[in-house]
Amino acid sequence: MTLLRDADLAAAFDHAARTYDTLVAANPGYHAHLRRSARRLGLPDGGRGMRVLDLGCGTGASTAALAAVLPGAEITAVDASAGMLEKAAAKSWPDNVTFVHAPAERLAERGVGGPFDAVFAAYLFRNAADPDGVLATVRDLLAPHGRLAVHEYTLSGRPAHRAVWTAVCGGIVLPVATALGDGKLYRHLWRSVVEFDTADEFAARVRSAGFDRVRVLPLPGWQTGITHTVVARRTVLDAAGDR
């Protein structure tokens, strides 16, 4: 199976938007893990007076996590799928949350510009055709020393964790998704994890993109070794080339 990319992936998410929230609600710890990753941005004072970009917001689960953890921040939530974004925008939100229909690769065209104090990206990078290009865009959007938190299915590299991921997808997720007519998307999502970076490989990718203080932080429950938060800070060089 070839992984879905760009317009094909957005269309698959459009179709799945109607049942997406129901499926993720069956994932133990899904929303709590997103809030934990949002807290790992480490923004002070509830984000008061700060700008935060939620990159790849889907139906708004990551946006809700940010709004709960950072009630004082101005949150801009973007997604490439019109169907997912429609579901997100239809929910009740505080005035500090704004939604924009935009692929991560074309933010400037849709009026999304920096500087942002932080960028949060959940389940995004393994679905990007050019993850290094998206990281470069994120770096350019961040203020000096701005913070990045990536909440992602990035396997540890241990065979046992890969086996758990495949067993959960094959035994639970794929049969349900197929019955709902979204098997193609969820087969992509399974394979996108298996074929993407391990957590340490992704951390190295982030460092290479111009970030420092990169850390890989685990998440608990059945997703131990499967889902991680990768946090980092935009590197800023002085005139001498030092950080």
XYZ file of N, CA and C in Angstrom:
729
model
N 0.835 -1.205 0.000
C 0.000 0.000 0.000
C 0.865 1.248 0.000
N 0.560 2.181 -0.891
C 1.257 3.470 -0.928
C 0.617 4.406 0.086
N 1.440 5.128 0.826
C 0.907 6.074 1.797
C 0.163 7.199 1.086
N -0.887 7.681 1.719
C -1.643 8.809 1.178
C -0.879 10.106 1.444
N -0.940 11.025 0.495
C -0.250 12.296 0.655
C -1.114 13.444 0.121
N -0.862 14.622 0.657
C -1.399 15.875 0.138
C -2.918 15.807 -0.060
N -3.404 16.065 -1.293
C -4.845 16.166 -1.529
C -5.553 14.846 -1.247
N -4.915 13.715 -1.560
C -5.548 12.419 -1.304
C -5.739 12.188 0.188
N -4.746 12.576 0.971
C -4.854 12.405 2.424
C -5.906 13.347 2.993
N -5.927 14.600 2.525
C -6.932 15.551 3.004
C -8.337 15.055 2.685
N -8.527 14.496 1.493
C -9.843 13.977 1.113
C -10.251 12.802 1.996
N -9.291 11.933 2.330
C -9.595 10.798 3.209
C -9.999 11.280 4.592
N -9.318 12.303 5.090
C -9.694 12.870 6.384
C -11.052 13.564 6.304
N -11.350 14.210 5.171
C -12.670 14.827 4.992
C -13.765 13.786 5.199
N -13.583 12.628 4.588
C -14.602 11.571 4.664
C -14.709 11.012 6.073
N -13.564 10.891 6.757
C -13.541 10.281 8.090
C -13.974 11.238 9.191
N -14.116 12.517 8.873
C -14.390 13.520 9.912
C -15.667 13.214 10.695
N -16.636 12.600 10.039
C -17.937 12.388 10.680
C -17.854 11.433 11.863
N -16.876 10.509 11.849
C -16.773 9.512 12.920
C -15.457 9.600 13.687
N -14.617 10.556 13.342
C -13.271 10.616 13.908
C -13.297 10.762 15.428
N -14.124 11.660 15.933
C -14.170 11.888 17.378
C -14.613 10.631 18.133
N -15.532 9.878 17.548
C -15.998 8.655 18.192
C -14.874 7.638 18.306
N -14.083 7.510 17.253
C -12.982 6.545 17.267
C -11.901 6.943 18.263
N -11.507 8.205 18.271
C -10.421 8.587 19.184
C -10.879 8.553 20.639
N -12.177 8.747 20.877
C -12.687 8.683 22.245
C -12.525 7.285 22.838
N -12.414 6.279 21.965
C -12.227 4.902 22.440
C -10.770 4.601 22.776
N -9.892 5.542 22.517
C -8.461 5.381 22.792
C -8.183 5.849 24.217
N -7.860 4.943 25.148
C -7.644 5.352 26.543
C -6.522 6.394 26.665
N -6.838 7.489 27.316
C -5.831 8.507 27.568
C -5.602 9.486 26.440
N -6.351 9.384 25.357
C -6.093 10.213 24.174
C -6.085 11.707 24.515
N -7.134 12.177 25.141
C -7.234 13.615 25.433
C -6.300 14.023 26.574
N -6.154 13.163 27.568
C -5.243 13.468 28.673
C -3.804 13.565 28.182
N -3.432 12.709 27.240
C -2.072 12.752 26.689
C -1.824 14.045 25.925
N -2.828 14.498 25.184
C -2.672 15.771 24.476
C -2.483 16.924 25.454
N -3.239 16.922 26.542
C -3.066 17.991 27.542
C -1.677 17.917 28.172
N -1.193 16.708 28.416
C 0.150 16.561 28.985
C 1.195 17.142 28.032
N 1.062 16.835 26.754
C 2.013 17.377 25.783
C 1.916 18.896 25.693
N 0.703 19.428 25.792
C 0.542 20.883 25.777
C 1.237 21.523 26.983
N 1.119 20.888 28.141
C 1.806 21.422 29.324
C 3.322 21.387 29.141
N 3.797 20.424 28.372
C 5.240 20.288 28.176
C 5.833 21.426 27.333
N 4.998 22.247 26.727
C 5.516 23.466 26.113
C 6.166 24.364 27.162
N 5.684 24.286 28.397
C 6.274 25.036 29.490
C 6.040 26.525 29.434
N 4.948 26.950 28.819
C 4.673 28.388 28.732
C 4.159 28.899 30.078
N 4.649 30.047 30.524
C 4.263 30.553 31.844
C 2.906 31.250 31.842
N 2.334 31.378 33.026
C 1.146 32.195 33.258
C -0.003 31.840 32.318
N -0.188 30.548 32.077
C -1.293 30.129 31.224
C -1.223 30.667 29.814
N -0.014 31.055 29.387
C 0.155 31.577 28.027
C -0.346 32.989 27.833
N -0.549 33.705 28.922
C -1.129 35.048 28.818
C -0.294 35.931 27.896
N -0.974 36.551 26.906
C -0.317 37.473 25.984
C 0.522 36.801 24.909
N 0.479 35.481 24.817
C 1.302 34.751 23.851
C 0.474 34.253 22.672
N 1.160 33.994 21.561
C 0.538 33.438 20.361
C 0.999 31.999 20.193
N 0.034 31.108 20.002
C 0.332 29.677 19.859
C -0.321 29.168 18.583
N 0.431 28.415 17.788
C -0.077 27.809 16.558
C -0.330 26.331 16.795
N -1.559 25.898 16.533
C -1.919 24.476 16.593
C -1.902 23.961 15.160
N -0.844 23.252 14.809
C -0.596 22.863 13.423
C -1.109 21.450 13.185
N -2.171 21.343 12.348
C -2.807 20.058 12.127
C -3.809 19.763 13.220
N -4.778 20.647 13.389
C -5.676 20.577 14.552
C -6.747 19.505 14.430
N -6.980 18.975 13.227
C -8.007 17.959 13.067
C -9.377 18.456 13.494
N -10.087 17.646 14.271
C -11.414 18.033 14.741
C -11.361 18.854 16.032
N -10.170 19.259 16.418
C -10.039 20.183 17.544
C -9.620 19.577 18.862
N -9.217 18.297 18.888
C -8.794 17.697 20.157
C -7.532 18.377 20.675
N -6.575 18.620 19.803
C -5.351 19.303 20.230
C -5.639 20.752 20.606
N -6.568 21.378 19.896
C -6.958 22.759 20.202
C -7.580 22.838 21.588
N -8.422 21.866 21.915
C -9.043 21.836 23.240
C -8.000 21.656 24.329
N -6.988 20.826 24.056
C -5.915 20.639 25.034
C -5.169 21.941 25.261
N -4.863 22.641 24.185
C -4.154 23.923 24.320
C -5.021 24.953 25.040
N -6.304 25.020 24.703
C -7.192 25.992 25.339
C -7.323 25.735 26.833
N -7.284 24.454 27.226
C -7.386 24.109 28.645
C -6.114 24.461 29.398
N -4.976 24.194 28.788
C -3.685 24.415 29.453
C -3.239 25.864 29.364
N -3.594 26.530 28.258
C -3.115 27.895 27.988
C -4.303 28.830 27.736
N -5.142 29.049 28.741
C -6.352 29.849 28.528
C -6.073 31.306 28.189
N -4.854 31.785 28.478
C -4.540 33.176 28.190
C -3.895 33.402 26.844
N -3.648 32.347 26.087
C -2.952 32.469 24.804
C -3.928 32.714 23.662
N -3.430 33.366 22.629
C -4.156 33.491 21.368
C -3.791 32.259 20.535
N -4.772 31.415 20.258
C -4.519 30.136 19.599
C -5.043 30.183 18.167
N -4.157 29.925 17.213
C -4.536 29.793 15.806
C -4.431 28.322 15.444
N -5.548 27.715 15.057
C -5.596 26.285 14.746
C -5.807 26.106 13.256
N -4.942 25.318 12.619
C -5.021 25.136 11.169
C -5.058 23.652 10.820
N -5.679 23.348 9.689
C -5.692 21.977 9.194
C -5.930 21.989 7.694
N -5.389 20.965 7.011
C -5.538 20.864 5.558
C -6.874 20.263 5.151
N -7.545 19.568 6.073
C -8.813 18.907 5.763
C -9.979 19.823 6.085
N -10.735 20.189 5.062
C -11.897 21.052 5.280
C -12.946 20.350 6.146
N -13.096 19.033 5.960
C -14.082 18.296 6.734
C -13.737 18.241 8.208
N -12.477 17.974 8.520
C -12.046 17.945 9.920
C -12.185 19.329 10.540
N -11.792 20.355 9.792
C -11.849 21.712 10.322
C -13.290 22.163 10.555
N -14.187 21.753 9.684
C -15.604 22.087 9.872
C -16.133 21.507 11.180
N -15.744 20.252 11.473
C -16.140 19.628 12.739
C -15.565 20.395 13.922
N -14.303 20.792 13.798
C -13.656 21.530 14.895
C -14.338 22.869 15.129
N -14.533 23.621 14.060
C -15.066 24.982 14.192
C -16.507 24.999 14.692
N -17.244 23.893 14.498
C -18.637 23.841 14.927
C -18.784 23.673 16.436
N -17.692 23.367 17.112
C -17.742 23.197 18.566
C -17.684 24.560 19.258
N -17.945 24.556 20.554
C -17.940 25.799 21.333
C -16.517 26.140 21.754
N -16.082 27.379 21.433
C -14.712 27.794 21.719
C -14.686 29.172 22.344
N -13.687 29.438 23.172
C -13.515 30.802 23.693
C -13.063 31.737 22.569
N -13.135 33.029 22.831
C -12.827 34.024 21.807
C -11.364 34.022 21.372
N -10.497 33.410 22.149
C -9.067 33.435 21.822
C -8.649 32.338 20.846
N -9.620 31.573 20.314
C -9.323 30.484 19.383
C -9.843 30.839 17.994
N -8.966 30.708 16.979
C -9.312 30.983 15.591
C -8.930 29.786 14.726
N -9.783 29.438 13.759
C -9.513 28.316 12.865
C -9.241 28.818 11.450
N -8.262 28.180 10.794
C -7.880 28.541 9.428
C -7.703 27.266 8.618
N -8.309 27.225 7.424
C -8.128 26.080 6.525
C -6.847 26.284 5.735
N -5.826 25.505 6.058
C -4.529 25.672 5.391
C -3.663 24.441 5.580
N -3.039 23.952 4.508
C -2.010 22.913 4.674
C -0.800 23.503 5.388
N -0.066 22.657 6.079
C 1.117 23.137 6.804
C 2.145 23.752 5.871
N 2.138 23.310 4.607
C 3.114 23.809 3.648
C 2.718 25.140 3.016
N 1.494 25.623 3.285
C 1.002 26.836 2.587
C 0.365 27.813 3.563
N 0.937 27.938 4.726
C 0.351 28.794 5.757
C 0.346 30.261 5.344
N 1.449 30.731 4.776
C 1.554 32.151 4.420
C 0.481 32.545 3.412
N 0.159 31.629 2.482
C -0.863 31.915 1.472
C -2.232 32.126 2.106
N -2.441 31.528 3.261
C -3.741 31.632 3.942
C -3.712 32.659 5.076
N -2.673 33.497 5.092
C -2.617 34.588 6.054
C -2.138 34.217 7.433
N -1.537 33.051 7.589
C -1.005 32.637 8.886
C 0.464 33.033 8.946
N 0.767 33.986 9.799
C 2.143 34.473 9.900
C 2.596 34.613 11.333
N 3.904 34.562 11.529
C 4.482 34.678 12.859
C 4.689 36.119 13.249
N 5.393 36.337 14.344
C 6.011 35.279 15.145
C 5.032 34.671 16.156
N 5.180 33.354 16.347
C 4.451 32.644 17.380
C 5.399 32.330 18.529
N 4.861 32.361 19.729
C 5.665 31.993 20.901
C 5.834 30.488 21.014
N 4.899 29.740 20.425
C 4.978 28.286 20.485
C 4.195 27.685 19.339
N 4.637 26.502 18.906
C 3.912 25.705 17.917
C 3.676 24.322 18.519
N 2.439 23.866 18.402
C 2.053 22.536 18.858
C 1.605 21.757 17.636
N 2.144 20.564 17.450
C 1.782 19.740 16.286
C 1.494 18.324 16.753
N 0.250 17.909 16.627
C -0.154 16.569 17.057
C -0.473 15.707 15.839
N 0.173 14.559 15.748
C -0.105 13.581 14.702
C 0.011 14.188 13.307
N 1.013 15.034 13.123
C 1.154 15.765 11.863
C 2.327 15.286 11.022
N 3.513 15.228 11.621
C 4.732 15.138 10.817
C 4.841 13.837 10.036
N 4.348 12.746 10.566
C 4.465 11.490 9.816
C 3.537 11.490 8.613
N 2.566 12.406 8.584
C 1.653 12.521 7.453
C 2.103 13.549 6.423
N 3.189 14.253 6.713
C 3.669 15.282 5.795
C 4.548 14.657 4.717
N 4.335 15.077 3.472
C 5.177 14.587 2.380
C 6.612 15.050 2.546
N 6.800 16.228 3.146
C 8.134 16.800 3.344
C 8.257 17.282 4.787
N 8.488 16.366 5.737
C 8.554 16.796 7.147
C 9.664 17.798 7.413
N 10.777 17.714 6.694
C 11.850 18.691 6.899
C 11.413 20.074 6.440
N 10.663 20.138 5.353
C 10.148 21.418 4.896
C 9.180 22.031 5.891
N 8.336 21.185 6.501
C 7.394 21.691 7.507
C 8.154 22.178 8.738
N 9.190 21.450 9.147
C 10.000 21.905 10.281
C 10.660 23.240 9.985
N 11.112 23.438 8.763
C 11.712 24.721 8.394
C 10.678 25.840 8.474
N 9.464 25.547 8.027
C 8.386 26.539 8.127
C 8.095 26.873 9.579
N 8.027 25.849 10.415
C 7.764 26.059 11.843
C 8.856 26.909 12.460
N 10.089 26.615 12.142
C 11.201 27.392 12.700
C 11.076 28.861 12.311
N 10.732 29.118 11.064
C 10.622 30.498 10.598
C 9.453 31.234 11.243
N 8.422 30.491 11.633
C 7.253 31.113 12.253
C 7.463 31.431 13.727
N 8.423 30.759 14.352
C 8.628 30.936 15.785
C 9.433 32.187 16.093
N 9.085 32.814 17.213
C 9.884 33.924 17.734
C 11.234 33.378 18.205
N 12.244 34.242 18.383
C 13.519 33.778 18.930
C 13.304 32.992 20.228
N 13.878 31.815 20.291
C 13.738 30.894 21.418
C 12.305 30.411 21.598
N 11.471 30.534 20.555
C 10.115 30.003 20.614
C 10.126 28.492 20.781
N 9.052 27.959 21.316
C 9.015 26.558 21.714
C 8.167 25.707 20.777
N 8.588 24.481 20.607
C 7.894 23.503 19.779
C 7.594 22.268 20.617
N 6.363 21.767 20.499
C 6.012 20.469 21.082
C 5.341 19.644 19.999
N 5.914 18.487 19.719
C 5.359 17.561 18.734
C 4.833 16.342 19.474
N 3.548 16.122 19.368
C 2.893 14.957 19.978
C 2.650 13.980 18.844
N 3.361 12.850 18.859
C 3.355 12.018 17.658
C 3.521 10.540 17.984
N 2.907 9.719 17.147
C 3.200 8.293 17.154
C 4.596 8.105 16.551
N 5.604 8.012 17.402
C 6.975 7.768 16.986
C 7.468 6.596 17.817
N 7.640 5.467 17.193
C 7.971 4.249 17.920
C 9.362 4.334 18.547
N 9.542 3.603 19.619
C 10.816 3.611 20.334
C 11.936 2.939 19.544
N 11.573 2.053 18.633
C 12.555 1.239 17.932
C 12.611 -0.186 18.454
N 11.980 -0.428 19.594
C 11.949 -1.786 20.145
C 10.883 -2.612 19.419
N 11.209 -3.839 19.038
C 10.231 -4.686 18.336
C 8.918 -4.866 19.099
N 8.985 -4.923 20.422
C 7.770 -5.132 21.207
C 6.784 -3.988 21.025
N 7.278 -2.755 20.954
C 6.388 -1.606 20.798
C 5.773 -1.569 19.399
N 6.564 -1.933 18.405
C 6.012 -2.028 17.050
C 4.940 -3.112 16.989
N 5.162 -4.215 17.680
C 4.194 -5.315 17.682
C 2.884 -4.895 18.343
N 2.970 -4.138 19.442
C 1.751 -3.663 20.104
C 0.969 -2.739 19.180
N 1.674 -1.822 18.540
C 1.013 -0.890 17.617
C 0.291 -1.652 16.501
N 0.953 -2.620 15.908
C 0.365 -3.377 14.814
C -0.810 -4.220 15.302
N -0.692 -4.783 16.496
C -1.777 -5.597 17.040
C -3.018 -4.750 17.323
N -2.836 -3.564 17.890
C -3.974 -2.684 18.183
C -4.651 -2.246 16.889
N -3.828 -1.865 15.904
C -4.401 -1.422 14.628
C -5.117 -2.568 13.918
N -4.454 -3.720 13.842
C -5.029 -4.840 13.115
C -6.214 -5.484 13.806
N -6.187 -5.493 15.147
C -7.231 -6.185 15.877
C -8.415 -5.336 16.265
N -8.207 -4.009 16.355
C -9.283 -3.135 16.838
C -9.596 -2.013 15.846
N -8.587 -1.188 15.551
C -8.828 0.044 14.797
C -9.272 -0.245 13.364
N -8.528 -1.076 12.666
C -8.834 -1.307 11.247
C -10.188 -1.977 11.017
N -10.564 -2.986 11.786
C -11.894 -3.564 11.562
C -13.022 -2.547 11.758
N -12.925 -1.727 12.792
C -13.971 -0.721 13.036
C -13.970 0.323 11.927
N -12.780 0.830 11.574
C -12.685 1.855 10.544
C -13.167 1.333 9.197
N -12.855 0.083 8.881
C -13.302 -0.503 7.621
C -14.819 -0.603 7.578
N -15.414 -0.977 8.686
C -16.879 -1.062 8.755
C -17.525 0.303 8.554
N -16.813 1.349 8.939
C -17.328 2.710 8.794
C -17.005 3.314 7.427
N -16.282 2.569 6.600
C -15.952 3.054 5.267
C -14.665 3.836 5.174
N -13.838 3.782 6.227
C -12.601 4.558 6.253
C -11.361 3.673 6.393
N -11.469 2.451 5.921
C -10.346 1.539 6.054
C -9.089 2.032 5.370
N -9.208 2.668 4.203
C -8.034 3.137 3.465
C -7.242 4.147 4.282
N -7.941 5.076 4.935
C -7.257 6.076 5.750
C -6.548 5.427 6.920
N -7.202 4.529 7.618
C -6.605 3.965 8.828
C -5.514 2.947 8.513
N -5.569 2.328 7.339
C -4.418 1.525 6.906
C -3.213 2.427 6.658
N -3.492 3.601 6.079
C -2.419 4.582 5.918
C -1.852 5.000 7.265
N -2.718 5.284 8.227
C -2.254 5.755 9.534
C -1.416 4.692 10.239
N -1.807 3.423 10.113
C -0.986 2.351 10.682
C 0.392 2.346 10.037
N 0.425 2.328 8.717
C 1.711 2.230 8.032
C 2.544 3.501 8.179
N 1.892 4.651 8.290
C 2.640 5.896 8.425
C 3.476 5.893 9.698
N 3.003 5.221 10.730
C 3.759 5.116 11.984
C 4.915 4.133 11.820
N 4.626 2.991 11.239
C 5.647 1.956 11.076
C 6.799 2.446 10.199
N 6.494 3.247 9.191
C 7.498 3.673 8.227
C 8.163 5.000 8.587
N 7.667 5.686 9.617
C 8.227 6.991 9.981
C 9.413 6.810 10.923
N 10.017 7.935 11.295
C 11.148 7.949 12.220
C 10.798 7.269 13.542
N 11.803 6.688 14.170
C 11.674 6.377 15.593
C 11.713 7.704 16.352
N 11.420 7.646 17.637
C 11.420 8.874 18.444
C 12.792 9.547 18.426
N 13.854 8.769 18.564
C 15.196 9.353 18.564
C 15.577 9.885 17.188
N 15.162 9.202 16.139
C 15.434 9.695 14.786
C 14.710 11.016 14.531
N 13.471 11.104 15.014
C 12.749 12.365 14.814
C 13.397 13.488 15.610
N 13.858 13.208 16.829
C 14.556 14.227 17.621
C 15.788 14.725 16.874
N 16.528 13.826 16.240
C 17.695 14.229 15.460
C 17.274 15.089 14.275
N 16.146 14.764 13.655
C 15.627 15.570 12.547
C 15.311 16.993 13.026
N 14.702 17.087 14.215
C 14.368 18.403 14.772
C 15.635 19.213 15.039
N 16.652 18.584 15.605
C 17.920 19.293 15.843
C 18.513 19.818 14.541
N 18.459 18.996 13.519
C 19.037 19.382 12.231
C 18.282 20.537 11.589
N 17.020 20.721 11.988
C 16.201 21.784 11.419
C 16.413 23.130 12.105
N 17.302 23.187 13.092
C 17.590 24.457 13.738
C 16.938 24.640 15.090
N 16.814 23.537 15.839
C 16.252 23.596 17.177
C 17.265 23.050 18.176
N 17.199 23.570 19.400
C 18.038 23.040 20.461
C 17.159 22.664 21.652
N 17.802 22.231 22.731
C 17.092 21.744 23.916
C 16.031 20.717 23.537
N 16.379 19.837 22.618
C 15.453 18.821 22.123
C 15.398 17.663 23.122
N 14.196 17.312 23.517
C 14.011 16.199 24.448
C 12.880 15.306 23.952
N 13.036 14.006 24.185
C 11.998 13.028 23.877
C 11.383 12.578 25.191
N 10.094 12.820 25.353
C 9.406 12.525 26.610
C 8.334 11.472 26.370
N 8.291 10.441 27.212
C 7.329 9.349 27.001
C 5.927 9.737 27.441
N 4.975 8.953 26.982
C 3.593 9.058 27.435
C 3.185 7.705 28.030
N 2.275 7.706 28.988
C 1.987 6.471 29.737
C 0.944 5.586 29.073
N 0.618 4.489 29.767
C -0.434 3.595 29.320
C 0.023 2.695 28.187
N -0.933 2.220 27.400
C -0.604 1.287 26.328
C 0.273 1.938 25.273
N 0.317 3.281 25.245
C 1.105 3.974 24.237
C 2.570 4.178 24.647
N 2.966 3.632 25.773
C 4.377 3.702 26.167
C 5.240 3.085 25.072
N 6.224 3.827 24.620
C 7.097 3.358 23.552
C 6.506 3.508 22.169
N 5.277 4.041 22.096
C 4.580 4.211 20.819
C 4.338 5.690 20.522
N 3.885 6.431 21.530
C 3.628 7.857 21.386
C 4.577 8.633 22.294
N 5.135 9.720 21.770
C 6.060 10.555 22.534
C 5.743 12.028 22.306
N 6.188 12.836 23.248
C 6.244 14.274 23.032
C 7.697 14.637 22.778
N 7.945 15.293 21.659
C 9.284 15.826 21.385
C 9.202 17.339 21.554
N 9.931 17.865 22.525
C 9.915 19.298 22.791
C 11.263 19.891 22.394
N 11.227 21.154 21.968
C 12.444 21.802 21.491
C 12.267 23.310 21.546
N 13.370 24.004 21.318
C 13.363 25.468 21.284
C 14.071 25.919 20.019
N 13.544 26.964 19.393
C 14.192 27.483 18.190
C 15.585 28.002 18.533
N 16.570 27.516 17.806
C 17.941 27.972 17.999
C 18.102 29.365 17.417
N 18.738 30.240 18.162
C 19.048 31.588 17.672
C 20.543 31.791 17.797
N 21.195 32.095 16.682
C 22.632 32.305 16.684
C 22.944 33.782 16.775
N 23.960 34.133 17.586
C 24.405 35.529 17.631
C 25.352 35.801 16.460
N 25.919 36.994 16.425
C 26.768 37.393 15.305
C 27.991 36.500 15.165
N 28.429 35.899 16.246
C 29.599 35.034 16.211
C 29.250 33.595 15.854
N 27.944 33.347 15.667
C 27.510 31.997 15.330
C 27.267 31.118 16.528
N 27.281 31.697 17.742
C 27.025 30.938 18.965
C 25.552 30.979 19.307
N 25.107 29.957 20.065
C 23.702 29.915 20.469
C 23.469 30.811 21.679
